[in-house]
Tab-separated table of C-alpha atoms in Angstrom:
chain	number	residue	atom	x	y	z
A	1	UNK	CA	-16.369	-13.897	0.732
A	2	UNK	CA	-17.559	-10.323	0.398
A	3	UNK	CA	-15.809	-7.115	-0.638
A	4	UNK	CA	-16.617	-5.510	2.714
A	5	UNK	CA	-16.732	-7.855	5.634
A	6	UNK	CA	-16.114	-8.566	9.286
A	7	UNK	CA	-14.453	-11.952	9.810
A	8	UNK	CA	-13.543	-13.996	12.862
A	9	UNK	CA	-10.787	-16.067	11.284
A	10	UNK	CA	-7.249	-15.179	10.060
A	11	UNK	CA	-7.156	-12.781	7.117
A	12	UNK	CA	-5.427	-13.781	3.885
A	13	UNK	CA	-4.491	-10.485	2.137
A	14	UNK	CA	-4.039	-12.149	-1.248
A	15	UNK	CA	-7.710	-13.077	-1.361
A	16	UNK	CA	-8.721	-9.408	-1.148
A	17	UNK	CA	-6.068	-8.339	-3.627
A	18	UNK	CA	-7.447	-10.933	-6.049
A	19	UNK	CA	-10.955	-9.487	-5.597
A	20	UNK	CA	-9.932	-6.058	-6.897
A	21	UNK	CA	-7.527	-7.066	-9.669
A	22	UNK	CA	-8.762	-6.673	-13.251
A	23	UNK	CA	-7.168	-6.126	-16.686
A	24	UNK	CA	-7.318	-2.311	-16.483
A	25	UNK	CA	-5.595	-2.242	-13.076
A	26	UNK	CA	-1.957	-1.206	-13.248
A	27	UNK	CA	-1.485	-0.797	-9.514
A	28	UNK	CA	-2.709	-2.567	-6.408
A	29	UNK	CA	-2.024	-1.385	-2.863
A	30	UNK	CA	-2.684	-3.680	0.055
A	31	UNK	CA	-2.541	-2.299	3.574
A	32	UNK	CA	-2.523	-4.659	6.525
A	33	UNK	CA	-2.783	-3.473	10.106
A	34	UNK	CA	-1.034	-5.812	12.525
A	35	UNK	CA	-1.087	-6.292	16.279
A	36	UNK	CA	2.022	-4.528	17.582
A	37	UNK	CA	3.781	-5.828	20.660
A	38	UNK	CA	4.742	-2.469	22.154
A	39	UNK	CA	2.596	0.685	22.292
A	40	UNK	CA	3.883	3.737	24.168
A	41	UNK	CA	6.267	1.521	26.113
A	42	UNK	CA	3.575	-0.906	27.257
A	43	UNK	CA	3.744	-4.518	26.180
A	44	UNK	CA	0.581	-5.940	24.640
A	45	UNK	CA	-0.133	-9.637	25.245
A	46	UNK	CA	-3.004	-9.782	22.777
A	47	UNK	CA	-5.933	-7.740	21.482
A	48	UNK	CA	-9.647	-8.414	21.447
A	49	UNK	CA	-11.776	-6.788	18.758
A	50	UNK	CA	-15.543	-6.503	18.830
A	51	UNK	CA	-17.866	-5.087	16.164
A	52	UNK	CA	-21.470	-4.207	15.570
A	53	UNK	CA	-21.237	-6.508	12.600
A	54	UNK	CA	-24.110	-5.520	10.276
A	55	UNK	CA	-23.497	-1.795	10.753
A	56	UNK	CA	-19.717	-2.219	10.460
A	57	UNK	CA	-20.061	-4.015	7.125
A	58	UNK	CA	-22.455	-1.330	5.921
A	59	UNK	CA	-19.997	1.420	6.933
A	60	UNK	CA	-17.102	-0.370	5.232
A	61	UNK	CA	-19.166	-0.515	2.046
A	62	UNK	CA	-19.966	3.193	2.401
A	63	UNK	CA	-16.259	3.958	2.655
A	64	UNK	CA	-15.705	1.906	-0.499
A	65	UNK	CA	-18.411	3.930	-2.275
A	66	UNK	CA	-16.823	7.198	-1.108
A	67	UNK	CA	-13.499	6.043	-2.531
A	68	UNK	CA	-14.952	5.039	-5.886
A	69	UNK	CA	-16.547	8.467	-6.135
A	70	UNK	CA	-13.409	10.378	-5.116
A	71	UNK	CA	-11.053	8.309	-7.273
A	72	UNK	CA	-12.988	7.056	-10.303
A	73	UNK	CA	-11.637	3.744	-11.526
A	74	UNK	CA	-10.497	2.386	-8.171
A	75	UNK	CA	-11.868	-0.891	-6.853
A	76	UNK	CA	-11.847	-1.650	-3.149
A	77	UNK	CA	-12.103	-4.582	-0.738
A	78	UNK	CA	-11.868	-4.272	3.043
A	79	UNK	CA	-12.017	-6.834	5.826
A	80	UNK	CA	-11.671	-6.439	9.576
A	81	UNK	CA	-11.141	-9.305	11.939
A	82	UNK	CA	-12.788	-9.607	15.357
A	83	UNK	CA	-12.102	-11.861	18.327
A	84	UNK	CA	-8.763	-12.438	20.025
A	85	UNK	CA	-5.665	-11.540	17.982
A	86	UNK	CA	-2.078	-12.242	18.935
A	87	UNK	CA	1.060	-10.259	18.088
A	88	UNK	CA	1.554	-9.751	14.313
A	89	UNK	CA	-1.928	-11.039	13.442
A	90	UNK	CA	-3.728	-8.992	10.793
A	91	UNK	CA	-6.587	-6.918	12.212
A	92	UNK	CA	-7.549	-5.174	8.984
A	93	UNK	CA	-6.800	-5.469	5.273
A	94	UNK	CA	-7.511	-2.823	2.636
A	95	UNK	CA	-6.966	-3.733	-1.016
A	96	UNK	CA	-7.269	-1.041	-3.688
A	97	UNK	CA	-6.720	-1.399	-7.412
A	98	UNK	CA	-6.419	1.483	-9.832
A	99	UNK	CA	-5.291	2.079	-13.392
A	100	UNK	CA	-2.478	4.266	-11.972
A	101	UNK	CA	-0.470	4.106	-8.783
A	102	UNK	CA	-1.089	7.539	-7.254
A	103	UNK	CA	-4.786	6.878	-6.759
A	104	UNK	CA	-4.116	3.421	-5.336
A	105	UNK	CA	-1.949	4.906	-2.569
A	106	UNK	CA	-4.188	7.880	-1.817
A	107	UNK	CA	-7.431	5.935	-1.746
A	108	UNK	CA	-5.935	3.235	0.455
A	109	UNK	CA	-4.740	5.716	3.071
A	110	UNK	CA	-8.125	7.438	2.971
A	111	UNK	CA	-9.784	4.115	3.780
A	112	UNK	CA	-7.857	3.444	6.974
A	113	UNK	CA	-8.478	6.975	8.218
A	114	UNK	CA	-12.215	6.613	7.609
A	115	UNK	CA	-12.327	3.179	9.254
A	116	UNK	CA	-10.853	4.691	12.391
A	117	UNK	CA	-13.496	7.431	12.308
A	118	UNK	CA	-16.817	5.817	11.532
A	119	UNK	CA	-16.803	2.009	11.618
A	120	UNK	CA	-18.275	0.531	14.823
A	121	UNK	CA	-15.364	-1.692	15.832
A	122	UNK	CA	-13.678	-1.630	19.217
A	123	UNK	CA	-10.293	-2.776	20.377
A	124	UNK	CA	-9.349	-3.953	23.864
A	125	UNK	CA	-5.685	-4.120	24.769
A	126	UNK	CA	-4.720	-6.857	27.180
A	127	UNK	CA	-1.419	-6.332	29.015
A	128	UNK	CA	0.376	-8.351	31.667
A	129	UNK	CA	-1.169	-6.247	34.429
A	130	UNK	CA	-4.505	-5.147	33.057
A	131	UNK	CA	-6.691	-4.420	30.092
A	132	UNK	CA	-8.587	-1.512	28.544
A	133	UNK	CA	-11.034	-0.728	25.803
A	134	UNK	CA	-9.421	1.798	23.493
A	135	UNK	CA	-11.365	4.724	22.083
A	136	UNK	CA	-9.477	7.463	20.344
A	137	UNK	CA	-12.326	8.847	18.312
A	138	UNK	CA	-11.416	12.455	17.584
A	139	UNK	CA	-13.831	13.381	14.839
A	140	UNK	CA	-17.498	12.698	15.236
A	141	UNK	CA	-19.333	10.917	12.429
A	142	UNK	CA	-20.830	13.398	10.014
A	143	UNK	CA	-24.382	12.449	10.816
A	144	UNK	CA	-23.852	12.459	14.571
A	145	UNK	CA	-24.717	15.273	16.946
A	146	UNK	CA	-21.869	17.697	17.397
A	147	UNK	CA	-22.474	18.044	21.108
A	148	UNK	CA	-22.196	14.369	22.028
B	1	UNK	CA	-40.683	-2.167	22.085
B	2	UNK	CA	-37.236	-0.846	21.237
B	3	UNK	CA	-34.143	-3.019	21.030
B	4	UNK	CA	-30.831	-1.583	22.289
B	5	UNK	CA	-27.375	-3.083	21.795
B	6	UNK	CA	-24.322	-2.601	24.003
B	7	UNK	CA	-20.739	-3.064	22.843
B	8	UNK	CA	-17.229	-3.065	24.258
B	9	UNK	CA	-16.975	-1.073	27.510
B	10	UNK	CA	-20.739	-0.616	27.628
B	11	UNK	CA	-21.367	-4.342	27.251
B	12	UNK	CA	-19.118	-4.979	30.226
B	13	UNK	CA	-20.636	-2.114	32.238
B	14	UNK	CA	-24.229	-3.184	31.713
B	15	UNK	CA	-23.459	-6.875	31.829
B	16	UNK	CA	-25.515	-7.502	28.688
B	17	UNK	CA	-25.232	-7.400	24.935
B	18	UNK	CA	-28.781	-6.200	24.320
B	19	UNK	CA	-32.117	-5.597	25.956
B	20	UNK	CA	-35.638	-4.440	25.079
B	21	UNK	CA	-37.204	-1.191	26.233
B	22	UNK	CA	-40.968	-1.156	26.559
B	23	UNK	CA	-41.426	2.306	25.057
B	24	UNK	CA	-43.473	3.463	22.101
B	25	UNK	CA	-41.129	6.274	21.132
B	26	UNK	CA	-38.419	8.550	22.532
B	27	UNK	CA	-35.677	10.771	21.227
B	28	UNK	CA	-32.031	9.777	21.011
B	29	UNK	CA	-31.311	12.284	23.761
B	30	UNK	CA	-33.948	10.700	25.983
B	31	UNK	CA	-32.476	7.259	25.337
B	32	UNK	CA	-29.040	8.489	26.378
B	33	UNK	CA	-30.475	10.101	29.512
B	34	UNK	CA	-32.257	6.856	30.377
B	35	UNK	CA	-29.007	4.881	29.959
B	36	UNK	CA	-27.024	7.321	32.049
B	37	UNK	CA	-29.542	7.058	34.876
B	38	UNK	CA	-29.896	3.291	34.655
B	39	UNK	CA	-26.173	2.505	34.380
B	40	UNK	CA	-23.979	4.803	36.477
B	41	UNK	CA	-20.759	5.622	34.639
B	42	UNK	CA	-22.360	5.170	31.204
B	43	UNK	CA	-20.658	8.349	29.992
B	44	UNK	CA	-23.251	9.545	27.501
B	45	UNK	CA	-21.164	12.586	26.470
B	46	UNK	CA	-18.835	10.374	24.425
B	47	UNK	CA	-21.429	7.989	23.046
B	48	UNK	CA	-23.268	8.013	19.747
B	49	UNK	CA	-26.492	6.214	19.051
B	50	UNK	CA	-27.180	4.251	15.913
B	51	UNK	CA	-30.797	3.715	14.910
B	52	UNK	CA	-31.333	0.883	12.461
B	53	UNK	CA	-27.586	0.770	11.759
B	54	UNK	CA	-27.216	4.472	10.972
B	55	UNK	CA	-25.763	7.220	13.164
B	56	UNK	CA	-28.585	9.336	14.576
B	57	UNK	CA	-28.830	12.914	15.843
B	58	UNK	CA	-29.867	13.719	19.399
B	59	UNK	CA	-33.224	15.079	18.284
B	60	UNK	CA	-34.087	12.070	16.096
B	61	UNK	CA	-37.108	10.093	17.286
B	62	UNK	CA	-36.833	6.373	17.902
B	63	UNK	CA	-40.008	4.377	17.250
B	64	UNK	CA	-41.178	1.052	18.576
B	65	UNK	CA	-39.606	-1.679	16.449
B	66	UNK	CA	-36.383	0.270	15.861
B	67	UNK	CA	-33.066	-1.358	16.634
B	68	UNK	CA	-30.680	0.966	18.465
B	69	UNK	CA	-27.055	0.621	19.434
B	70	UNK	CA	-24.874	2.663	21.738
B	71	UNK	CA	-21.615	3.392	19.934
B	72	UNK	CA	-18.724	4.326	22.230
B	73	UNK	CA	-15.645	5.866	20.577
B	74	UNK	CA	-14.572	3.439	17.865
B	75	UNK	CA	-11.065	1.977	17.717
B	76	UNK	CA	-10.903	-0.319	14.710
B	77	UNK	CA	-7.974	-0.559	12.338
C	1	UNK	CA	15.148	-15.196	-1.646
C	2	UNK	CA	16.641	-11.779	-1.105
C	3	UNK	CA	15.158	-8.509	0.147
C	4	UNK	CA	16.121	-6.770	-3.098
C	5	UNK	CA	16.025	-8.909	-6.158
C	6	UNK	CA	15.348	-9.325	-9.846
C	7	UNK	CA	13.414	-12.509	-10.584
C	8	UNK	CA	12.328	-14.269	-13.749
C	9	UNK	CA	9.410	-16.203	-12.293
C	10	UNK	CA	5.977	-15.088	-11.006
C	11	UNK	CA	6.072	-12.875	-7.917
C	12	UNK	CA	4.255	-13.937	-4.750
C	13	UNK	CA	3.603	-10.699	-2.789
C	14	UNK	CA	2.995	-12.521	0.487
C	15	UNK	CA	6.579	-13.773	0.523
C	16	UNK	CA	7.908	-10.199	0.545
C	17	UNK	CA	5.350	-9.056	3.099
C	18	UNK	CA	6.492	-11.915	5.356
C	19	UNK	CA	10.112	-10.756	4.976
C	20	UNK	CA	9.390	-7.335	6.491
C	21	UNK	CA	6.897	-8.311	9.205
C	22	UNK	CA	8.159	-8.259	12.803
C	23	UNK	CA	6.600	-7.805	16.279
C	24	UNK	CA	7.086	-4.018	16.324
C	25	UNK	CA	5.384	-3.558	12.932
C	26	UNK	CA	1.847	-2.227	13.184
C	27	UNK	CA	1.435	-1.540	9.475
C	28	UNK	CA	2.499	-3.207	6.258
C	29	UNK	CA	1.909	-1.743	2.809
C	30	UNK	CA	2.384	-3.898	-0.271
C	31	UNK	CA	2.372	-2.276	-3.684
C	32	UNK	CA	2.155	-4.431	-6.783
C	33	UNK	CA	2.534	-3.050	-10.281
C	34	UNK	CA	0.589	-5.057	-12.844
C	35	UNK	CA	0.602	-5.296	-16.620
C	36	UNK	CA	-2.322	-3.176	-17.785
C	37	UNK	CA	-4.205	-4.114	-20.916
C	38	UNK	CA	-4.846	-0.583	-22.175
C	39	UNK	CA	-2.444	2.365	-22.125
C	40	UNK	CA	-3.449	5.620	-23.777
C	41	UNK	CA	-6.029	3.766	-25.854
C	42	UNK	CA	-3.562	1.189	-27.167
C	43	UNK	CA	-4.051	-2.474	-26.327
C	44	UNK	CA	-1.021	-4.252	-24.911
C	45	UNK	CA	-0.636	-7.948	-25.749
C	46	UNK	CA	2.195	-8.516	-23.323
C	47	UNK	CA	5.301	-6.827	-21.917
C	48	UNK	CA	8.943	-7.821	-21.953
C	49	UNK	CA	11.197	-6.563	-19.164
C	50	UNK	CA	14.962	-6.603	-19.239
C	51	UNK	CA	17.414	-5.571	-16.504
C	52	UNK	CA	21.083	-5.032	-15.873
C	53	UNK	CA	20.640	-7.504	-13.056
C	54	UNK	CA	23.599	-6.913	-10.706
C	55	UNK	CA	23.310	-3.136	-10.935
C	56	UNK	CA	19.513	-3.252	-10.639
C	57	UNK	CA	19.688	-5.292	-7.424
C	58	UNK	CA	22.303	-2.902	-6.071
C	59	UNK	CA	20.108	0.113	-6.876
C	60	UNK	CA	17.056	-1.528	-5.284
C	61	UNK	CA	19.085	-2.068	-2.116
C	62	UNK	CA	20.216	1.572	-2.254
C	63	UNK	CA	16.591	2.681	-2.427
C	64	UNK	CA	15.865	0.485	0.594
C	65	UNK	CA	18.724	2.144	2.485
C	66	UNK	CA	17.426	5.603	1.530
C	67	UNK	CA	14.015	4.654	2.898
C	68	UNK	CA	15.361	3.313	6.184
C	69	UNK	CA	17.258	6.550	6.642
C	70	UNK	CA	14.307	8.801	5.761
C	71	UNK	CA	11.784	6.823	7.795
C	72	UNK	CA	13.576	5.205	10.738
C	73	UNK	CA	11.942	1.942	11.738
C	74	UNK	CA	10.684	0.926	8.317
C	75	UNK	CA	11.758	-2.367	6.783
C	76	UNK	CA	11.692	-2.876	3.031
C	77	UNK	CA	11.695	-5.654	0.436
C	78	UNK	CA	11.496	-5.090	-3.319
C	79	UNK	CA	11.424	-7.468	-6.261
C	80	UNK	CA	11.112	-6.792	-9.972
C	81	UNK	CA	10.350	-9.459	-12.523
C	82	UNK	CA	11.952	-9.673	-15.962
C	83	UNK	CA	11.087	-11.655	-19.075
C	84	UNK	CA	7.706	-11.824	-20.771
C	85	UNK	CA	4.713	-10.812	-18.674
C	86	UNK	CA	1.084	-11.124	-19.645
C	87	UNK	CA	-1.880	-8.942	-18.663
C	88	UNK	CA	-2.337	-8.633	-14.861
C	89	UNK	CA	1.019	-10.280	-14.094
C	90	UNK	CA	2.981	-8.584	-11.332
C	91	UNK	CA	6.017	-6.674	-12.614
C	92	UNK	CA	7.123	-5.232	-9.277
C	93	UNK	CA	6.345	-5.706	-5.599
C	94	UNK	CA	7.285	-3.301	-2.799
C	95	UNK	CA	6.654	-4.397	0.793
C	96	UNK	CA	7.178	-1.914	3.624
C	97	UNK	CA	6.595	-2.465	7.323
C	98	UNK	CA	6.551	0.267	9.913
C	99	UNK	CA	5.458	0.738	13.526
C	100	UNK	CA	2.864	3.246	12.260
C	101	UNK	CA	0.848	3.468	9.066
C	102	UNK	CA	1.777	6.913	7.759
C	103	UNK	CA	5.400	5.981	7.218
C	104	UNK	CA	4.428	2.692	5.582
C	105	UNK	CA	2.413	4.536	2.932
C	106	UNK	CA	4.908	7.347	2.351
C	107	UNK	CA	7.956	5.134	2.134
C	108	UNK	CA	6.240	2.722	-0.228
C	109	UNK	CA	5.273	5.472	-2.668
C	110	UNK	CA	8.796	6.865	-2.480
C	111	UNK	CA	10.160	3.483	-3.508
C	112	UNK	CA	8.181	3.186	-6.727
C	113	UNK	CA	9.121	6.731	-7.755
C	114	UNK	CA	12.805	5.994	-7.184
C	115	UNK	CA	12.612	2.688	-9.045
C	116	UNK	CA	11.279	4.530	-12.051
C	117	UNK	CA	14.150	7.007	-11.833
C	118	UNK	CA	17.312	5.051	-11.172
C	119	UNK	CA	16.964	1.282	-11.501
C	120	UNK	CA	18.310	-0.108	-14.805
C	121	UNK	CA	15.217	-1.986	-15.937
C	122	UNK	CA	13.546	-1.571	-19.307
C	123	UNK	CA	10.065	-2.341	-20.521
C	124	UNK	CA	9.029	-3.206	-24.040
C	125	UNK	CA	5.367	-2.984	-24.939
C	126	UNK	CA	4.172	-5.465	-27.523
C	127	UNK	CA	0.943	-4.530	-29.307
C	128	UNK	CA	-1.040	-6.214	-32.067
C	129	UNK	CA	0.676	-4.076	-34.697
C	130	UNK	CA	4.103	-3.357	-33.282
C	131	UNK	CA	6.354	-3.028	-30.278
C	132	UNK	CA	8.491	-0.411	-28.574
C	133	UNK	CA	10.988	-0.014	-25.792
C	134	UNK	CA	9.594	2.482	-23.310
C	135	UNK	CA	11.777	5.124	-21.718
C	136	UNK	CA	10.111	7.885	-19.797
C	137	UNK	CA	13.066	8.919	-17.697
C	138	UNK	CA	12.457	12.516	-16.695
C	139	UNK	CA	14.941	13.049	-13.917
C	140	UNK	CA	18.531	12.101	-14.403
C	141	UNK	CA	20.241	9.989	-11.763
C	142	UNK	CA	21.981	12.173	-9.216
C	143	UNK	CA	25.419	11.013	-10.145
C	144	UNK	CA	24.804	11.276	-13.872
C	145	UNK	CA	25.897	14.128	-16.084
C	146	UNK	CA	23.308	16.844	-16.295
C	147	UNK	CA	23.895	17.438	-19.985
C	148	UNK	CA	23.277	13.910	-21.186
D	1	UNK	CA	40.350	-4.223	-22.434
D	2	UNK	CA	37.047	-2.665	-21.464
D	3	UNK	CA	33.770	-4.577	-21.366
D	4	UNK	CA	30.621	-2.805	-22.510
D	5	UNK	CA	27.036	-4.025	-22.077
D	6	UNK	CA	24.046	-3.141	-24.218
D	7	UNK	CA	20.443	-3.356	-23.070
D	8	UNK	CA	16.940	-2.967	-24.460
D	9	UNK	CA	16.851	-0.727	-27.560
D	10	UNK	CA	20.640	-0.604	-27.689
D	11	UNK	CA	20.973	-4.390	-27.578
D	12	UNK	CA	18.652	-4.636	-30.547
D	13	UNK	CA	20.390	-1.771	-32.387
D	14	UNK	CA	23.890	-3.189	-31.958
D	15	UNK	CA	22.794	-6.775	-32.290
D	16	UNK	CA	24.800	-7.783	-29.246
D	17	UNK	CA	24.534	-7.907	-25.478
D	18	UNK	CA	28.159	-7.063	-24.841
D	19	UNK	CA	31.538	-6.639	-26.429
D	20	UNK	CA	35.144	-5.834	-25.522
D	21	UNK	CA	36.975	-2.659	-26.481
D	22	UNK	CA	40.716	-2.913	-26.847
D	23	UNK	CA	41.467	0.382	-25.129
D	24	UNK	CA	43.636	1.158	-22.105
D	25	UNK	CA	41.533	4.090	-20.957
D	26	UNK	CA	39.027	6.663	-22.150
D	27	UNK	CA	36.469	9.012	-20.669
D	28	UNK	CA	32.766	8.325	-20.495
D	29	UNK	CA	32.261	11.066	-23.068
D	30	UNK	CA	34.739	9.418	-25.421
D	31	UNK	CA	32.998	6.082	-24.979
D	32	UNK	CA	29.671	7.675	-25.894
D	33	UNK	CA	31.225	9.361	-28.941
D	34	UNK	CA	32.724	6.044	-30.019
D	35	UNK	CA	29.332	4.313	-29.703
D	36	UNK	CA	27.541	7.063	-31.615
D	37	UNK	CA	30.025	6.752	-34.500
D	38	UNK	CA	30.048	2.975	-34.502
D	39	UNK	CA	26.290	2.498	-34.250
D	40	UNK	CA	24.288	5.099	-36.179
D	41	UNK	CA	21.176	6.055	-34.257
D	42	UNK	CA	22.717	5.251	-30.881
D	43	UNK	CA	21.297	8.464	-29.436
D	44	UNK	CA	24.003	9.288	-26.918
D	45	UNK	CA	22.183	12.397	-25.645
D	46	UNK	CA	19.681	10.266	-23.746
D	47	UNK	CA	22.059	7.585	-22.531
D	48	UNK	CA	23.897	7.239	-19.253
D	49	UNK	CA	26.967	5.136	-18.721
D	50	UNK	CA	27.475	2.904	-15.717
D	51	UNK	CA	31.039	1.994	-14.792
D	52	UNK	CA	31.337	-1.031	-12.541
D	53	UNK	CA	27.599	-0.862	-11.799
D	54	UNK	CA	27.531	2.795	-10.767
D	55	UNK	CA	26.340	5.793	-12.766
D	56	UNK	CA	29.327	7.753	-14.075
D	57	UNK	CA	29.845	11.381	-15.096
D	58	UNK	CA	30.941	12.323	-18.603
D	59	UNK	CA	34.408	13.311	-17.426
D	60	UNK	CA	35.023	10.102	-15.461
D	61	UNK	CA	37.855	7.956	-16.798
D	62	UNK	CA	37.270	4.323	-17.672
D	63	UNK	CA	40.268	2.014	-17.174
D	64	UNK	CA	41.132	-1.300	-18.728
D	65	UNK	CA	39.344	-4.022	-16.769
D	66	UNK	CA	36.315	-1.839	-16.024
D	67	UNK	CA	32.867	-3.122	-16.861
D	68	UNK	CA	30.693	-0.490	-18.521
D	69	UNK	CA	27.040	-0.447	-19.473
D	70	UNK	CA	25.032	1.914	-21.612
D	71	UNK	CA	21.853	2.807	-19.743
D	72	UNK	CA	19.081	4.126	-21.954
D	73	UNK	CA	16.132	5.816	-20.179
D	74	UNK	CA	14.865	3.318	-17.644
D	75	UNK	CA	11.250	2.152	-17.549
D	76	UNK	CA	10.909	-0.312	-14.713
D	77	UNK	CA	7.962	-0.467	-12.341
């Protein structure tokens, strides 16, 4: 088990929370993103996630490093699941520990925003009458070309 | 020889997860142009290229031995 | 097991997360407050928490109702432990589910602030060379007298 | 008869968790004054009173049968 990983089996949030807990930590925030049944009035049957695994793990670790620089004292673990996920399954877990609570909340929310921006993972929604790869990338990665 | 990876929509469009290009070097922009010509509907305007697992700029030069990946808009989380 | 409760045994965060998860929930945030070894340079040996149990459970439920009104669609579970707690033990857990992530973060942070304001629970810090009941109440409860 | 509960610092100061006051009625302010006189160092300025598990104002009247609690500054979380 790694602090920043792509997995293809069910995610146990407690395992990631345990990774970041230490005697100086007064606060731990754990975010889990779950497969939602209804999105914009359309019923999802299940989701399929795909990742460019080595790059995705590297980008997750980069996000962790960004967080530790922005909020000194936080510790971070992130996992994203790939493969077929059914309703309520956990797609992503972000565990953040901090001496104080404010940083644990802020850093955690930062992580999910960054994951949605730069980590090469893709989601396909499968409905009763069709399916589609989702791509809502608004901001381009910092190192990417602005014109692409 | 340059390795290129395809994911998600692009994997389905091209019908393959990866392939090798017999080129000594080319720019990221040239790689995107090649893909657009080879696979109609590729949609290069929305696609980034990663070279050796790092996002690359259009003017960056890809060398033989590099591992590239086309990165369509991401949707993790 | 109740959605808003005072307990005197170790807290299992997953149990509270499970309570709030449902098919329309896309995001779950779980905050855990842990006993920290060092506070302002003083080493804590352990903590002792005490509560006015029936009123504390009522106030926790009130906070949950406030949250569901402020952020429609969120579901909430909160537990606070009393008795003697050692370093890294969980003192409080707040689980919030929401269709979307922003509300899950905001509502969760709101909960811990409100707990610290209005819920009749008291913490005693026990150090190597002494002990003290902590009371950092800054804001008075809304229904309390302003001059007290 | 009015029941009063003591918690945390106040429980240790008074040496008891609760007691009964043989009074028909009094205000919250009078209850605080009584406690301050009875238990030196009570510190009524920082203490709230709950009547039947709800925070009360100083002018609220406590009746026989009510259950009161002195609430020193809370420190949960």
